[in-house]
PDB file of C-alpha atoms in Angstrom:
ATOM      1  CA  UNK Y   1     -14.390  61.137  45.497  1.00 48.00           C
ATOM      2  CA  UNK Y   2     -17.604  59.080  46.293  1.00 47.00           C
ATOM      3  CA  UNK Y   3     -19.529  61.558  45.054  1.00 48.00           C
ATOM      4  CA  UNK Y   4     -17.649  61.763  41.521  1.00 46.00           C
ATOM      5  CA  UNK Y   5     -17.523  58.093  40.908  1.00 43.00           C
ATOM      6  CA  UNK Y   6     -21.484  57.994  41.495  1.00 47.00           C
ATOM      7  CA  UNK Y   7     -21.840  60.935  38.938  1.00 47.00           C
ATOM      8  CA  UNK Y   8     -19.589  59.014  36.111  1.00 44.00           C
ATOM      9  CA  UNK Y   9     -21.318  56.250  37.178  1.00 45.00           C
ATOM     10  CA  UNK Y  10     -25.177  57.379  36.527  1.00 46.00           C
ATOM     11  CA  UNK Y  11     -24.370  59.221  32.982  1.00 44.00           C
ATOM     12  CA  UNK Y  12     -22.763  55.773  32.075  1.00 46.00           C
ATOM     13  CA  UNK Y  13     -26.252  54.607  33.238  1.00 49.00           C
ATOM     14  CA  UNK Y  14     -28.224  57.026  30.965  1.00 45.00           C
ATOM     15  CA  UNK Y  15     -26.320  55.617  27.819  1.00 44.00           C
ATOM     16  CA  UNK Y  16     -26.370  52.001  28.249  1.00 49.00           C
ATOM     17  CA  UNK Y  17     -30.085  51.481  29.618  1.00 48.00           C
ATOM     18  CA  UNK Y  18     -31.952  51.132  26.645  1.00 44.00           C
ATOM     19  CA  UNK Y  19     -29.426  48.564  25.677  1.00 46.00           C
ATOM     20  CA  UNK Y  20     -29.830  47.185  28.688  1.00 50.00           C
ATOM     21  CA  UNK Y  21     -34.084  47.038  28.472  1.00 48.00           C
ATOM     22  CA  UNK Y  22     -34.597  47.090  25.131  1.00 46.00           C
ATOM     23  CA  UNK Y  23     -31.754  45.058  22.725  1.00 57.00           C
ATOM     24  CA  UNK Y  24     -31.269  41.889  21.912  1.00 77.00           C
ATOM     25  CA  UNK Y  25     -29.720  39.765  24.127  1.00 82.00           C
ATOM     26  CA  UNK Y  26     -25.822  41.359  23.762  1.00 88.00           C
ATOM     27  CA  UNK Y  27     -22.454  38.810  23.579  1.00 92.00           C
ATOM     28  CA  UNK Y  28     -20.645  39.749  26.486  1.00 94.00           C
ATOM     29  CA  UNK Y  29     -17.212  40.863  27.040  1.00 97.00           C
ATOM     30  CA  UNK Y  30     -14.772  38.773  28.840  1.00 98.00           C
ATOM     31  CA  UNK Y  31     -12.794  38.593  32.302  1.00 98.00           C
ATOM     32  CA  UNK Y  32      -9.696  35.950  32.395  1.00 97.00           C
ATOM     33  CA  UNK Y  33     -10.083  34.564  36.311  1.00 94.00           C
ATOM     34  CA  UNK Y  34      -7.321  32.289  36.620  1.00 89.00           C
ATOM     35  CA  UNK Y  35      -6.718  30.748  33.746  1.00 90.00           C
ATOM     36  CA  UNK Y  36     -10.045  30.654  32.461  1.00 93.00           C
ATOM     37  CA  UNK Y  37     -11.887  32.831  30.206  1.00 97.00           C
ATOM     38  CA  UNK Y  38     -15.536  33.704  31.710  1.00 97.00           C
ATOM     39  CA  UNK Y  39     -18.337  36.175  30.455  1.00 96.00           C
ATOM     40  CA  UNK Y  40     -18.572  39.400  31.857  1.00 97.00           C
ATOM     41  CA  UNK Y  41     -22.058  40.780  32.126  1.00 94.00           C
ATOM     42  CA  UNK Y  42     -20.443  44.117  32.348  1.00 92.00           C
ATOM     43  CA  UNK Y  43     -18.357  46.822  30.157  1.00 94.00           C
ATOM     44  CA  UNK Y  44     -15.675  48.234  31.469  1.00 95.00           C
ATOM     45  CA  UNK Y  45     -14.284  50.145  28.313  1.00 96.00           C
ATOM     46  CA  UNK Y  46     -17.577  52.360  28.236  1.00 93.00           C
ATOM     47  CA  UNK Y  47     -16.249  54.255  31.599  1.00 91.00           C
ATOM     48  CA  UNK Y  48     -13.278  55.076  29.634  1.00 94.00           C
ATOM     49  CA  UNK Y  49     -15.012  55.823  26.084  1.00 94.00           C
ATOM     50  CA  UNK Y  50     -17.106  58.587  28.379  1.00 91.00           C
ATOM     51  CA  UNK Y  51     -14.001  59.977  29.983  1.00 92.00           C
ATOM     52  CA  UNK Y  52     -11.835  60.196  27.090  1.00 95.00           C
ATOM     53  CA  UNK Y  53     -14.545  61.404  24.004  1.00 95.00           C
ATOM     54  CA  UNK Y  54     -11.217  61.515  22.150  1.00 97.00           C
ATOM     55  CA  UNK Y  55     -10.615  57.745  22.422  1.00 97.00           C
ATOM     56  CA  UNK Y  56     -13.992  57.205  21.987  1.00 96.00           C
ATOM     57  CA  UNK Y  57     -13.681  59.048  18.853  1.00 97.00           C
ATOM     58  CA  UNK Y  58      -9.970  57.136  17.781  1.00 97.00           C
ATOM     59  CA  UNK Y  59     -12.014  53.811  18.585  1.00 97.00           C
ATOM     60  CA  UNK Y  60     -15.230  55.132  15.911  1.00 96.00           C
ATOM     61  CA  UNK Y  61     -12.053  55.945  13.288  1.00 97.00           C
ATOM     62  CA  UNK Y  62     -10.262  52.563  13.535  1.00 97.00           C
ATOM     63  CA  UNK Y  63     -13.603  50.430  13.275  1.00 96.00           C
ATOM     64  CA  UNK Y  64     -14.482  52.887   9.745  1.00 96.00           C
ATOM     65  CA  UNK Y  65     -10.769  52.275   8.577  1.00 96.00           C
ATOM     66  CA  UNK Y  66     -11.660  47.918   8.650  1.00 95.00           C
ATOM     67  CA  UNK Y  67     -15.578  48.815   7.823  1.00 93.00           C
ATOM     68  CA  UNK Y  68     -16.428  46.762  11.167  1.00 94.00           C
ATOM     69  CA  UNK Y  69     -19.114  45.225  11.214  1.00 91.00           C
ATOM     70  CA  UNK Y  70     -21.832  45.639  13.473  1.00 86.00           C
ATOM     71  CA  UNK Y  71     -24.460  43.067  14.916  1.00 86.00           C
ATOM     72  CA  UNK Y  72     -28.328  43.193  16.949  1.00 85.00           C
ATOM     73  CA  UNK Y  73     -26.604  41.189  19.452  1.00 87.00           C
ATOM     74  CA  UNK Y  74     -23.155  43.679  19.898  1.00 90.00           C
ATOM     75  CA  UNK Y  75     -24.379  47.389  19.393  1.00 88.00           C
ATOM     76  CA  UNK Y  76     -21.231  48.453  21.348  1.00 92.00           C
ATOM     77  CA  UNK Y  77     -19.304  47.102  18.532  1.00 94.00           C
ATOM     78  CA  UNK Y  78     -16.581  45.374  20.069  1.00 97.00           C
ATOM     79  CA  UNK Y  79     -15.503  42.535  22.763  1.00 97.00           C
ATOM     80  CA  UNK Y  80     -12.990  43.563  25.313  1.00 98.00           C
ATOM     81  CA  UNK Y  81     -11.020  41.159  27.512  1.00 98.00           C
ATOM     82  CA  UNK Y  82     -10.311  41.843  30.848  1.00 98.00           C
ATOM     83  CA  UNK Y  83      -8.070  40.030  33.762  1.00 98.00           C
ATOM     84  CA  UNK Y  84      -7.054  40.867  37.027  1.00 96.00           C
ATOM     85  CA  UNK Y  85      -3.849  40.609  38.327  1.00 95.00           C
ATOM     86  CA  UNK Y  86      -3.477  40.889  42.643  1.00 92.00           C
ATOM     87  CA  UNK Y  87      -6.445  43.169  43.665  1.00 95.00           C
ATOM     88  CA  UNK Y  88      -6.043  45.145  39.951  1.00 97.00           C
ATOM     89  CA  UNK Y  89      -8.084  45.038  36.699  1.00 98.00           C
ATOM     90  CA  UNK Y  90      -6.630  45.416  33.340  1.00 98.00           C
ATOM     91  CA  UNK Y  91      -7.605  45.537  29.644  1.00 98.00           C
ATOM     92  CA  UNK Y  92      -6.017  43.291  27.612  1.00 98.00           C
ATOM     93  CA  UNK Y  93      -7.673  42.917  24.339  1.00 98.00           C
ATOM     94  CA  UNK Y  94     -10.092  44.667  22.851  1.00 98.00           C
ATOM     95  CA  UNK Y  95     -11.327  43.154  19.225  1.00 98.00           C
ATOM     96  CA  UNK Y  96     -13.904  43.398  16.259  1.00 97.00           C
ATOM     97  CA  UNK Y  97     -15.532  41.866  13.362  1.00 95.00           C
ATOM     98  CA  UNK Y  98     -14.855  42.828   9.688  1.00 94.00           C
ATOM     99  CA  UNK Y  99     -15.978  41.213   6.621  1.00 89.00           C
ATOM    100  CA  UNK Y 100     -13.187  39.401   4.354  1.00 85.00           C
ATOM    101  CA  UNK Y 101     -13.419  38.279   0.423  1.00 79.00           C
ATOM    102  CA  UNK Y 102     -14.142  34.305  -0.355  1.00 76.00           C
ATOM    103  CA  UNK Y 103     -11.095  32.312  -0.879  1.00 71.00           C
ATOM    104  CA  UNK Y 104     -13.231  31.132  -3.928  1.00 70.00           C
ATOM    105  CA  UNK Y 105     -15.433  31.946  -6.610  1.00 67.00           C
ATOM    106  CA  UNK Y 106     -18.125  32.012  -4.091  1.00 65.00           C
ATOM    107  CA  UNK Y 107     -19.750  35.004  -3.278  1.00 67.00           C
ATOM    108  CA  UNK Y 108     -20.354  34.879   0.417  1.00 73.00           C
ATOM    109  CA  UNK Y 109     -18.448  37.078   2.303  1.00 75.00           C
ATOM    110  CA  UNK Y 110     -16.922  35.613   5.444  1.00 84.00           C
ATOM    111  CA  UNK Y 111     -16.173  37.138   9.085  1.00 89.00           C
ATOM    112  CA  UNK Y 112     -13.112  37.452  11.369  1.00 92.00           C
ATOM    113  CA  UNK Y 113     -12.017  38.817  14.780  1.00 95.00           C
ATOM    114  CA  UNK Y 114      -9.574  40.994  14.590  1.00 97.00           C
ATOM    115  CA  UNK Y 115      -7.460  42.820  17.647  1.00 98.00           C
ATOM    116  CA  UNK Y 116      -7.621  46.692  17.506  1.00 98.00           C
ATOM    117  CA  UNK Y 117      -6.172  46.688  21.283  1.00 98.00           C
ATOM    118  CA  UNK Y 118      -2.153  48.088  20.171  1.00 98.00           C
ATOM    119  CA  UNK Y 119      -4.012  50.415  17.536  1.00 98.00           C
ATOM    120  CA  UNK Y 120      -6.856  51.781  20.318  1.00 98.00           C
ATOM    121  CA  UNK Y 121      -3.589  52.334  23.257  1.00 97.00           C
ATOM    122  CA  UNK Y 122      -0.107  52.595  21.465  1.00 97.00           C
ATOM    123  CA  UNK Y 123       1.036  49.741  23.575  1.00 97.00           C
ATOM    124  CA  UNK Y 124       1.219  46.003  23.561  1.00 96.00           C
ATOM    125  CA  UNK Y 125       1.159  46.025  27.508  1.00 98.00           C
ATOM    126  CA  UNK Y 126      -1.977  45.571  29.818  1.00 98.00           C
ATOM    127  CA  UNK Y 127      -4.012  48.804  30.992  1.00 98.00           C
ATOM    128  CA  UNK Y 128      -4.852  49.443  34.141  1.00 98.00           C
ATOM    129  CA  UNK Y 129      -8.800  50.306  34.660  1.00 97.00           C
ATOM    130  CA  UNK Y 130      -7.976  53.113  37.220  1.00 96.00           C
ATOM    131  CA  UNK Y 131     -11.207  54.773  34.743  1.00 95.00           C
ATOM    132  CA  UNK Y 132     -13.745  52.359  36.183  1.00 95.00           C
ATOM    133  CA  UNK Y 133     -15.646  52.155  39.011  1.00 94.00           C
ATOM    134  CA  UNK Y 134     -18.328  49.322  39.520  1.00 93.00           C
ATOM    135  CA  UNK Y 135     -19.681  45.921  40.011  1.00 95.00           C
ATOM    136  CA  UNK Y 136     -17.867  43.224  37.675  1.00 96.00           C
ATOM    137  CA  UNK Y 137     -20.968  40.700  37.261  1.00 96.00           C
ATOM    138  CA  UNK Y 138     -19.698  37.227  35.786  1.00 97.00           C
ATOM    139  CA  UNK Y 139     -22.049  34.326  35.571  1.00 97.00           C
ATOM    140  CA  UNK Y 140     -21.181  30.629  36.337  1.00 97.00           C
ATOM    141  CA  UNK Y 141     -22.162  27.219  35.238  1.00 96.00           C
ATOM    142  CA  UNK Y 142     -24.938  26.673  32.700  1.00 96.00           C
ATOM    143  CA  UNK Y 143     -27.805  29.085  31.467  1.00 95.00           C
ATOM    144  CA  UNK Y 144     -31.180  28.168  33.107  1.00 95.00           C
ATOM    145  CA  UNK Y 145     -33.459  30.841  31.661  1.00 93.00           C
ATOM    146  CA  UNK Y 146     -32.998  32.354  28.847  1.00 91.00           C
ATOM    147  CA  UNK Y 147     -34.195  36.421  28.369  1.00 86.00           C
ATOM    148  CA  UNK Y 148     -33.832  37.844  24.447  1.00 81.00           C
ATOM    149  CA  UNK Y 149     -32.748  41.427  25.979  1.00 78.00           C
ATOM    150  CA  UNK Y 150     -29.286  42.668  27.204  1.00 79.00           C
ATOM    151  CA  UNK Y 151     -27.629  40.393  30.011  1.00 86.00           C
ATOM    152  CA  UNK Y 152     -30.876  39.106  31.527  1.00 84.00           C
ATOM    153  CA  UNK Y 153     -30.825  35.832  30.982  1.00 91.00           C
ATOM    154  CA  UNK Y 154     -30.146  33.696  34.312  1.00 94.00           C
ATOM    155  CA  UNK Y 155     -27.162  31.313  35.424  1.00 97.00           C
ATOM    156  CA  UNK Y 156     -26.308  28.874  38.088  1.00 97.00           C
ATOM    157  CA  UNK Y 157     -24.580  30.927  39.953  1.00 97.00           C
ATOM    158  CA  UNK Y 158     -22.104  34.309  39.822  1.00 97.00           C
ATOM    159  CA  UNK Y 159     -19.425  36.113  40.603  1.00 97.00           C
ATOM    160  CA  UNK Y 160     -19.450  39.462  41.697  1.00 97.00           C
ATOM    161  CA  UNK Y 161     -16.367  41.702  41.905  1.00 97.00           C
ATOM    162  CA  UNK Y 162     -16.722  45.727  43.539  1.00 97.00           C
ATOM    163  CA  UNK Y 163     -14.504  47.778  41.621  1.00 97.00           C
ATOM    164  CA  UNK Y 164     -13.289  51.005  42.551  1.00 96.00           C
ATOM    165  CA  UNK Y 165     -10.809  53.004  40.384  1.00 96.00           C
ATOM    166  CA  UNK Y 166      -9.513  49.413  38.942  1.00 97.00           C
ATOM    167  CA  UNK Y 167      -8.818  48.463  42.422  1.00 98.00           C
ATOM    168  CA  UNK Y 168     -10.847  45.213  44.164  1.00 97.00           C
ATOM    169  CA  UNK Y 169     -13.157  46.090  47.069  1.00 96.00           C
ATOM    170  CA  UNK Y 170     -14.487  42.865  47.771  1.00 95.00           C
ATOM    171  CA  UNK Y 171     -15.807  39.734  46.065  1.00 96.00           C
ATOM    172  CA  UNK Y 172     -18.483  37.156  46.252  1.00 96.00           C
ATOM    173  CA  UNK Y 173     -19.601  33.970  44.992  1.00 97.00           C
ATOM    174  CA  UNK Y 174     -23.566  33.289  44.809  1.00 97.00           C
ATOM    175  CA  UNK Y 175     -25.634  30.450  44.095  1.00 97.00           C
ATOM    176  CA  UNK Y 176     -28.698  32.214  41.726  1.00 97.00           C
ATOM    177  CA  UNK Y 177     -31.483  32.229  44.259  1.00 97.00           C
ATOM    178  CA  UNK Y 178     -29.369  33.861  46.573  1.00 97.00           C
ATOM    179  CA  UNK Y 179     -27.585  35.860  43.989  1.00 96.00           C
ATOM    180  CA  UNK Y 180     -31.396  37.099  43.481  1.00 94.00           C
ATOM    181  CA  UNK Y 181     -31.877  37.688  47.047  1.00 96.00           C
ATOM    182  CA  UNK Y 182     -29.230  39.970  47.706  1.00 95.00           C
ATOM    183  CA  UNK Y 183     -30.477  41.849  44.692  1.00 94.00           C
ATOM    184  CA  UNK Y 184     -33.603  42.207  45.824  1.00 94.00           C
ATOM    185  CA  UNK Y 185     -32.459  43.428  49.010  1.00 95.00           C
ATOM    186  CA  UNK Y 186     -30.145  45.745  47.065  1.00 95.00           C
ATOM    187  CA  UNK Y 187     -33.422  47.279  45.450  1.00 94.00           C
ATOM    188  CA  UNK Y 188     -34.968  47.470  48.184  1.00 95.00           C
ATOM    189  CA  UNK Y 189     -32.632  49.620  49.954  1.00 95.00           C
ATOM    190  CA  UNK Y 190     -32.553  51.477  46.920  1.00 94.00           C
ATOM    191  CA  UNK Y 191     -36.287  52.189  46.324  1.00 93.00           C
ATOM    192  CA  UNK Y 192     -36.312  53.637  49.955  1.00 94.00           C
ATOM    193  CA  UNK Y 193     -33.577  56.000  49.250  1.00 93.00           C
ATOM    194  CA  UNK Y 194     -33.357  59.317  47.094  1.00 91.00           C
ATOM    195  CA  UNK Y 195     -30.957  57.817  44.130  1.00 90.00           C
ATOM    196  CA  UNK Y 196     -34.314  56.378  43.742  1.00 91.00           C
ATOM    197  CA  UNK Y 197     -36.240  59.242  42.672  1.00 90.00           C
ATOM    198  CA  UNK Y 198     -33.210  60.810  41.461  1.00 88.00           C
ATOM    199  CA  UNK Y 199     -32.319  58.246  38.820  1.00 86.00           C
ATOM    200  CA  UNK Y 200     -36.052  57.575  37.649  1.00 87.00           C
ATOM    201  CA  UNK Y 201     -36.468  61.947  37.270  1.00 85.00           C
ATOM    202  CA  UNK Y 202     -32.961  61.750  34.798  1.00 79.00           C
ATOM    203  CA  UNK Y 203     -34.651  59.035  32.431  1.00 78.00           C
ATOM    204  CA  UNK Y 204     -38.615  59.227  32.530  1.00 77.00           C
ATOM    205  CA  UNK Y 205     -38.291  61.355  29.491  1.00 76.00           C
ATOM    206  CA  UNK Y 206     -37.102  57.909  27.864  1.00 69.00           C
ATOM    207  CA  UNK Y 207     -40.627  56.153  28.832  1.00 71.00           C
ATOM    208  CA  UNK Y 208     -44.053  56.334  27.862  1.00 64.00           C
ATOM    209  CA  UNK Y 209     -45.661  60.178  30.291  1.00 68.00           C
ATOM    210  CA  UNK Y 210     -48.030  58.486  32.376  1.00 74.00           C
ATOM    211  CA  UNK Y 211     -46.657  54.838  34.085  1.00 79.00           C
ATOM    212  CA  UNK Y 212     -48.036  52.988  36.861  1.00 84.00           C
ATOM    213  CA  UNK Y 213     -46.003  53.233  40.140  1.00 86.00           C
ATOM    214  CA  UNK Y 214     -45.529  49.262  39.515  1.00 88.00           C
ATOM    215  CA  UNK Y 215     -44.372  49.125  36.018  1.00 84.00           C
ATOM    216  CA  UNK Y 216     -41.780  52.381  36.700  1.00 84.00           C
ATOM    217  CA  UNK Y 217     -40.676  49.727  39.966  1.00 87.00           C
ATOM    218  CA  UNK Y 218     -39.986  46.788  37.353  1.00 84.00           C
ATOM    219  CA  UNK Y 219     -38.059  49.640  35.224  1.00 81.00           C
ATOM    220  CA  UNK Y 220     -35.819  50.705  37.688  1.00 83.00           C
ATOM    221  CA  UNK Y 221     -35.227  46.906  39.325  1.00 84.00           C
ATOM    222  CA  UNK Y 222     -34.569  45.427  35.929  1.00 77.00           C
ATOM    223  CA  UNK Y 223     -31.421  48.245  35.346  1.00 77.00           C
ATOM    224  CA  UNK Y 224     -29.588  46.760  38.168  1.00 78.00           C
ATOM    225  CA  UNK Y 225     -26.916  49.109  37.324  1.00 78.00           C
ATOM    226  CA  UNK Y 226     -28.357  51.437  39.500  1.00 81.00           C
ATOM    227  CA  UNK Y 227     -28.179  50.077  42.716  1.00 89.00           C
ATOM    228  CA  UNK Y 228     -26.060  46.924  43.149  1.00 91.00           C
ATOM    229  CA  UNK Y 229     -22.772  48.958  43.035  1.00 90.00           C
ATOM    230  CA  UNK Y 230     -23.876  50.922  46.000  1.00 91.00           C
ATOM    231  CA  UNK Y 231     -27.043  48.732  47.579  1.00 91.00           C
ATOM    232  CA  UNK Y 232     -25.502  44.942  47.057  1.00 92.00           C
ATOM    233  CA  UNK Y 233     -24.064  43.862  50.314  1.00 92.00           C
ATOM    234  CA  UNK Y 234     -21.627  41.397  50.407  1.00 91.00           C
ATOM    235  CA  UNK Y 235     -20.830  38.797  53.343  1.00 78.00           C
ATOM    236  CA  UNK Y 236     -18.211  39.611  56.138  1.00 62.00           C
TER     237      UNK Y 236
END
């Protein structure tokens, strides 16, 4: 079972790293924890797009049926909410942007948000994520360095969640400097392992043919997708 969730895991990887390096800085998705809504640094609904090609494909047909829209800053093309409920995580919304006619004579088109969720699952109920397995990253307090590129800009502190088929392995709360610690520890113990290797040989194609040793390191420790879900250690 390990073994499969680290395979769904890596091909997940391979889609959503140049996002990751290369985009804009992306609007995230959301987790409701408590009552409040947070960011998510995180997407969830990919797992599922990659398991299911045919709801991947339903999802491509509803956003052509309202000519979504799509922005620099949201190449996935939609905001899902998320919320967990006991030691489970469900989807709850998932919406998008389309274009609507001025009220007036002017000719500037305006934008709304509009929920695809009971379209995209035939029900008005929750869904379980029993398709994802992974680290839940949701940031705290104010921004205190901005990045233009994915979800690398920097907050106060986070919250990490381990997910494992939907369920909640564990949880932490981290100030930033320590939330970059463990990190850093987490690469660490990654660079010295054979993921390592293994993960850089599956996307080197995507990079320039000869790289420094340093600037393939930065690579691989900026897409912290590949390690923290195994690598990130959490306290007792």
């Amino acid at each position: 079972m390990k073994t499969k969730i680290r395979a769904i895991l890596f091909i997940l990887l391979i889609i959503l790293i140049h996002a990751k390096l290369c985009a804009t800085a992306q609007v995230s998705d959301v987790i409701i924890l408590g009552t409040e809504n947070n960011r998510l640094l995180t997407n969830p609904l990919e797992s599922l797009f990659f398991k299911k090609p045919e709801l991947k494909e339903k999802y491509k047909n509803i956003r052509s049926k309202y000519d979504a829209l799509i922005a620099t800053n949201c190449w996935r093309g939609y905001i899902a909410k998320f919320k967990i409920v006991g030691s489970a995580l469900y989807v709850v919304d998932v919406t998008i942007k389309i274009s609507v006619p001025p009220a007036d004579d002017s000719s500037h088109f305006q934008t709304k948000n509009i929920s695809i969720f009971s379209e995209l699952f035939e029900t008005e109920n929750a869904v379980f994520c029993d398709f994802y397995s992974g680290m839940l990253i949701v940031p705290q307090g104010a921004m205190v360095k901005y990045v233009h590129g994915g979800y690398l800009s920097e907050y106060e502190k986070y919250i990490l969640i381990k997910i494992t088929d939907g369920k909640v392995i564990c949880k932490g709360e981290y100030r930033l400097q320590e939330y970059k610690e463990k990190k850093e520890k987490a690469f660490e113990a990654f660079y010295k392992s054979e993921k390592y290797e293994d993960c850089w040989n599956k996307i080197k194609n995507s990079f320039v043919e000869s790289i420094s040793e340093e600037s393939k390191k930065e690579i691989m420790k900026e897409t912290d997708d590949f390690y923290v879900y195994d690598f990130f250690e959490f306290e007792d």
